[in-house]
Tab-separated table of C-alpha atoms in Angstrom:
chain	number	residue	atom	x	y	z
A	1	UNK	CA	-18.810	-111.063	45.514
A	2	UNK	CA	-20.329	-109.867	48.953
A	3	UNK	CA	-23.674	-111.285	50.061
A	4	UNK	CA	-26.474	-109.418	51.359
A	5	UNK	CA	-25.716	-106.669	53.997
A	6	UNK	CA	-27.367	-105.428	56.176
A	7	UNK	CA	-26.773	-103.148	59.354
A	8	UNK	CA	-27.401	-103.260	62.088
A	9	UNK	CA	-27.263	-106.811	63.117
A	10	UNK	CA	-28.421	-105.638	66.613
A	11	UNK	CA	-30.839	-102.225	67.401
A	12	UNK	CA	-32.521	-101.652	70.156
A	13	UNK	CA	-35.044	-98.870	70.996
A	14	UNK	CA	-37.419	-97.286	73.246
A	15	UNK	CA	-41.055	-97.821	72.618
A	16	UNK	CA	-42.225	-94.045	70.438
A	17	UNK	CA	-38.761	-94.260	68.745
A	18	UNK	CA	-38.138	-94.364	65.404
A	19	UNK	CA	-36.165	-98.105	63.714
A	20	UNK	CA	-34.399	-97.488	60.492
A	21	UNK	CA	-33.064	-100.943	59.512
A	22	UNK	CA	-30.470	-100.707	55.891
A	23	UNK	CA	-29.687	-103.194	53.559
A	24	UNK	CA	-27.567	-103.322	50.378
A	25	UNK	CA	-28.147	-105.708	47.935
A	26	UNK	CA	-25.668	-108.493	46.308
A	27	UNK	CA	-23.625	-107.002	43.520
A	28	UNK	CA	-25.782	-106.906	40.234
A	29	UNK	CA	-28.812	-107.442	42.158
A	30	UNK	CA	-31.802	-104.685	41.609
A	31	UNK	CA	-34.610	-106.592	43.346
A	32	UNK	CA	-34.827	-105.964	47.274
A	33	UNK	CA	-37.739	-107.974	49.177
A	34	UNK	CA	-38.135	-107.567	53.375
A	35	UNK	CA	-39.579	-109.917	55.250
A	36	UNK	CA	-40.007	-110.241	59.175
A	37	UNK	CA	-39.374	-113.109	61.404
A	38	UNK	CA	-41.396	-113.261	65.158
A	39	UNK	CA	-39.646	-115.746	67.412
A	40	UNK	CA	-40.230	-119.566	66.584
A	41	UNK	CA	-42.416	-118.571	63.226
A	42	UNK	CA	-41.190	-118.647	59.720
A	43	UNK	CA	-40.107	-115.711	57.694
A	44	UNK	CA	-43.418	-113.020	56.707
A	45	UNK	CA	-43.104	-111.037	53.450
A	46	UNK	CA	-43.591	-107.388	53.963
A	47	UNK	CA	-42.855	-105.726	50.637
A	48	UNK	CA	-41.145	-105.947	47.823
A	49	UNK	CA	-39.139	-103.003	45.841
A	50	UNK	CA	-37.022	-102.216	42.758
A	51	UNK	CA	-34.707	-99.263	42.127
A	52	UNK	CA	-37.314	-96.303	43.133
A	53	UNK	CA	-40.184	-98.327	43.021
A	54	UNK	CA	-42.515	-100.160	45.685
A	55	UNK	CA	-43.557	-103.240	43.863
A	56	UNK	CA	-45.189	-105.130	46.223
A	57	UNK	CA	-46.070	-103.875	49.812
A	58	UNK	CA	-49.414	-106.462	50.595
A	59	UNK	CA	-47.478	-107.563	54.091
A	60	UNK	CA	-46.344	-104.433	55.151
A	61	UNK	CA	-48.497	-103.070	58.047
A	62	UNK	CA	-50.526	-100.201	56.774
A	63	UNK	CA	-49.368	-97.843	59.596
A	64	UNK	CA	-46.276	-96.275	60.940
A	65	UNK	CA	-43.869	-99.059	58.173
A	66	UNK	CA	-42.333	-97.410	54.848
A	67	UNK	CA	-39.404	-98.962	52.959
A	68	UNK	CA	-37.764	-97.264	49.718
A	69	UNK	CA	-34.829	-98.266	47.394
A	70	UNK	CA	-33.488	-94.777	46.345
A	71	UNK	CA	-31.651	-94.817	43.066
A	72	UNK	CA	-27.889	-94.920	45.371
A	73	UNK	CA	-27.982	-96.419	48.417
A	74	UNK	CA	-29.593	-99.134	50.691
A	75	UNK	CA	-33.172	-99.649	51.116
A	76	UNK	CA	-34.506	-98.392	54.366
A	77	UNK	CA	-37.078	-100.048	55.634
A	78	UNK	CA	-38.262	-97.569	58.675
A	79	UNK	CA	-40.625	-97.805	61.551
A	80	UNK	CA	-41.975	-95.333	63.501
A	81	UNK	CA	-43.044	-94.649	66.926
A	82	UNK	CA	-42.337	-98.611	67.100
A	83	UNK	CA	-44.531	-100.673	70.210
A	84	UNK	CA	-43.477	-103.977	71.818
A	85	UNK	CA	-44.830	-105.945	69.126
A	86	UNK	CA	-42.410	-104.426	66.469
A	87	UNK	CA	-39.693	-106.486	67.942
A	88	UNK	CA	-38.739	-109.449	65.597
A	89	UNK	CA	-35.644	-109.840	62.993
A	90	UNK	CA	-36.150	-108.572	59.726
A	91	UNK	CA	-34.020	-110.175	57.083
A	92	UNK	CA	-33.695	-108.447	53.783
A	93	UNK	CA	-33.149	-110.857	50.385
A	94	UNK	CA	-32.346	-110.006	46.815
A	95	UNK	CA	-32.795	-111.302	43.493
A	96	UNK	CA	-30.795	-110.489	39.879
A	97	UNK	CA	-34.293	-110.244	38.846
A	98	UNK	CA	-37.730	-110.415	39.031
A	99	UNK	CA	-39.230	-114.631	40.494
A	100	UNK	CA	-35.123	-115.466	40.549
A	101	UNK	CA	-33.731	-117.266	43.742
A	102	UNK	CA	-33.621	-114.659	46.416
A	103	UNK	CA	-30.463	-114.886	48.710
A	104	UNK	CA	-30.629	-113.196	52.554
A	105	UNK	CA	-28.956	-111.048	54.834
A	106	UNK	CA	-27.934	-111.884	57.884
A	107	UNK	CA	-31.154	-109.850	59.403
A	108	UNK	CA	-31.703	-106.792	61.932
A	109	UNK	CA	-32.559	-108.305	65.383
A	110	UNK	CA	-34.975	-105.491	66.749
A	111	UNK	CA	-35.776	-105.304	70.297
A	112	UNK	CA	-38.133	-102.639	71.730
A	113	UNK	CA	-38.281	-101.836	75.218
B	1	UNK	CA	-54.025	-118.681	49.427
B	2	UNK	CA	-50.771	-120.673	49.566
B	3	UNK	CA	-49.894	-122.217	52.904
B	4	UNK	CA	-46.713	-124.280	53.727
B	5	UNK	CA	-46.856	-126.831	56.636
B	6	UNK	CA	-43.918	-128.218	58.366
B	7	UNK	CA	-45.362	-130.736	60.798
B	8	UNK	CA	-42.416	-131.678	62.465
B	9	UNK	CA	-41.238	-129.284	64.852
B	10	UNK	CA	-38.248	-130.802	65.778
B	11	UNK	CA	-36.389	-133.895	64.162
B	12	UNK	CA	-32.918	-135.377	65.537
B	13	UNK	CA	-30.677	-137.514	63.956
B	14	UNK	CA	-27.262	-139.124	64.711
B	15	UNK	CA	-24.575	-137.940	63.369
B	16	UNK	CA	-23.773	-140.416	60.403
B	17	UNK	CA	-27.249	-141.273	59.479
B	18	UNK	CA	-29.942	-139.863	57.347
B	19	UNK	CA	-33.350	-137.893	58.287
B	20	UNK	CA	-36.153	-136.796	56.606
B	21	UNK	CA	-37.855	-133.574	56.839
B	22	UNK	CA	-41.590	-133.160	55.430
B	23	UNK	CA	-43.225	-129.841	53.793
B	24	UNK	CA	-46.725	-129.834	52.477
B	25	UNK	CA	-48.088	-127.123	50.475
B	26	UNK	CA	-51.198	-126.094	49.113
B	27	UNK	CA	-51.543	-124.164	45.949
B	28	UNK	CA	-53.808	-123.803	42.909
B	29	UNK	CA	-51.384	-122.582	40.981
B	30	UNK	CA	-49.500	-125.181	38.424
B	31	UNK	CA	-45.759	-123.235	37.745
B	32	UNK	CA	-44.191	-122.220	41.139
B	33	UNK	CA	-40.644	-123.393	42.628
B	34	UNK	CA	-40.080	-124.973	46.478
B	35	UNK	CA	-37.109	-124.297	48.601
B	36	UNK	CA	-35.474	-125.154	51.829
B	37	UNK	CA	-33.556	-122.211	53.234
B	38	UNK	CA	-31.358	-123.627	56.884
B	39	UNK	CA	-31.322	-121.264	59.356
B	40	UNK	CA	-28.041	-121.964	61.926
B	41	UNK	CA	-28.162	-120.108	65.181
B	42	UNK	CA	-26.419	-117.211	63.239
B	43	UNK	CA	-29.615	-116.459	62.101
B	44	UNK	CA	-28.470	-116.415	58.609
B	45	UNK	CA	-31.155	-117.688	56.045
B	46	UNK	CA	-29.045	-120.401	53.766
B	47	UNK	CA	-30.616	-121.582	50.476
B	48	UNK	CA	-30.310	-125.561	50.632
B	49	UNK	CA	-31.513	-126.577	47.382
B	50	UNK	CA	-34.524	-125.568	45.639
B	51	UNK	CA	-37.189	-127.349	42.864
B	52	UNK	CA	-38.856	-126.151	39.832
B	53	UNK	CA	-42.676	-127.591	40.107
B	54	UNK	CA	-42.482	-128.211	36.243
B	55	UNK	CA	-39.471	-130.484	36.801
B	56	UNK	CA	-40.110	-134.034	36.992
B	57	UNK	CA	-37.035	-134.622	38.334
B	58	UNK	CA	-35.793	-134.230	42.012
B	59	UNK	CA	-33.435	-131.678	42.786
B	60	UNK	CA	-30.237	-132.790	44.529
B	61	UNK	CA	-26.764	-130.837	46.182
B	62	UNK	CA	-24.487	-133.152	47.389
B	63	UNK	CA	-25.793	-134.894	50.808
B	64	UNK	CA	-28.851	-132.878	50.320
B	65	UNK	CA	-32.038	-133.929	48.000
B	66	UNK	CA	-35.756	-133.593	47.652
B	67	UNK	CA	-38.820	-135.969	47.451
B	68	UNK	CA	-40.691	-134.000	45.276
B	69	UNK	CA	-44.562	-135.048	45.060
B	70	UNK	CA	-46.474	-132.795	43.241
B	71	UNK	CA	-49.764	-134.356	43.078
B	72	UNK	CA	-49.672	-134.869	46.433
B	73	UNK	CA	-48.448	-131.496	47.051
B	74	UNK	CA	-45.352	-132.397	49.091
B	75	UNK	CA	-41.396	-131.348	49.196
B	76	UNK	CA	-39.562	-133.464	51.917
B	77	UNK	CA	-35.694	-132.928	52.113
B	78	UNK	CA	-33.392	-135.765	52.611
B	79	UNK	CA	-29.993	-135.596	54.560
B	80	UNK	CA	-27.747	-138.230	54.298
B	81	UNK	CA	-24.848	-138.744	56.224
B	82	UNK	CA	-25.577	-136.244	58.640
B	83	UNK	CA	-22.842	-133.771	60.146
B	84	UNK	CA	-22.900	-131.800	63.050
B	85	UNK	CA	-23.333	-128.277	60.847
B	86	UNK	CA	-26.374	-129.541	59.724
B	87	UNK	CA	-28.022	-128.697	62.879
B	88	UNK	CA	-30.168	-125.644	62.312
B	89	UNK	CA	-33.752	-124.812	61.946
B	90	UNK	CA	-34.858	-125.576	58.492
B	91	UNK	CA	-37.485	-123.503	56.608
B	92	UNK	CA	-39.806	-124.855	53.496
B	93	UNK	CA	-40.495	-122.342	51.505
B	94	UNK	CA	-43.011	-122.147	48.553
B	95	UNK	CA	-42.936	-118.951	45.422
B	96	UNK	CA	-45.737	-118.737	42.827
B	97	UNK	CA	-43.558	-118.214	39.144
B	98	UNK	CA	-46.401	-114.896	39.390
B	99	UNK	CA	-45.922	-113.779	42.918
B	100	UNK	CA	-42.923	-111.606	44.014
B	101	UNK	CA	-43.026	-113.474	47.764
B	102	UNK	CA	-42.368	-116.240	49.117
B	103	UNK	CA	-44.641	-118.260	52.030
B	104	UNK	CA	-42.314	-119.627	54.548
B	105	UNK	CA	-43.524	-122.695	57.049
B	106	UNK	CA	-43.079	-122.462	60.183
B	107	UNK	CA	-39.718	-124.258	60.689
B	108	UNK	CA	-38.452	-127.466	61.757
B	109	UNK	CA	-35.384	-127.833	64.244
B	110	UNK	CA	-33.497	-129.990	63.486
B	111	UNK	CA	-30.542	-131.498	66.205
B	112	UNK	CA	-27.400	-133.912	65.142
B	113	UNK	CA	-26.220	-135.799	68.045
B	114	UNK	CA	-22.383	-136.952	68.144
């Protein structure tokens, strides 16, 4: 049973770019969370989806941050016209269902330069 | 608002011998579960072990096992016989059984010297 995926590891872009950071949850698993990691802190929740649905998006930024979980496919978290400040690793976790253990992806290291 | 506090920033043990790691917590709530998640330089978030608050007794996975105080609102983890893979940064983390996040601490680094 494959883990958490999530691609890419590594994305670098230009400050004004867009970030689109994918991640496909374990086998079974319907319940995506996102959560971003600055260097030497612990691990922030941003938002919390189901299939089609935002759940829970109380630490997502309200600006220029939107994540879905489209029926087929990964959920996209996406960041636009991304600044300095965006860079961090976003790890993606998933859960069989709703307050079950949640079990990460390897994360998206984003750099902005 | 539930906070987690790892006051250690970085712990080092021998290889062979056993270290403590401590996690405080603060929470109003009375049903929520505790976890310690390793993070190795890969990055990649590992789920240790974890504790159900309603569960008197400690949770334990092999070398690994918790000092779970709830009145006191602590959740220390305990490695015995330490190996060189254990060194990592390790992450207390803290879920409400009503919240859909969980509050992370701030990490501990932990080294295992030969």
């Amino acid at each position: 049973n494959a883990g958490v995926m999530q691609n890419p590891r590594h994305l670098v872009r230009r400050r004004g770019q867009e970030a689109r950071l994918r991640c496909s949850p374990m086998k079974g698993h319907s319940h995506v969370y996102w959560y971003r990691q600055l260097p030497e802190e612990g691990l922030k929740f941003m938002v919390y989806l189901q299939k089609e649905n935002i759940i829970d998006e109380s630490g997502m930024p309200k600006e220029r941050f939107s994540a879905e979980f489209p029926k087929e496919g990964p959920s996209i978290l996406r960041i636009q016209q991304v600044v300095r400040g965006d860079s961090a690793a976003y790890f993606c976790a998933s859960s069989a269902r709703i307050y079950y253990e949640q079990y990460f992806g390897p994360g998206t290291r984003l750099t902005v330069t | 608002a539930q906070t987690v506090t790892q006051s250690q920033p970085e712990m080092s043990v021998q290889e062979a011998e056993t270290v403590t790691l401590s996690c405080t917590y603060d929470t109003s709530e009375s049903d929520y579960y505790l976890f310690w998640y390793k993070q190795p330089p890969s990055r990649q978030m590992i789920l240790v072990i974890r504790q159900e608050a309603y569960k008197q007794q400690n949770a334990t996975e092999n070398r690994f096992s918790v000092n779970f105080q709830k009145a006191a609102k602590s959740f220390s983890l305990k490695i015995s016989d330490s190996q060189l893979g254990d060194a990592a940064m390790y992450f207390c983390a803290y879920r409400s059984a009503s919240d859909n996040d969980m509050r992370f601490g701030a990490g501990t680094r932990l080294t295992v010297k030969p």
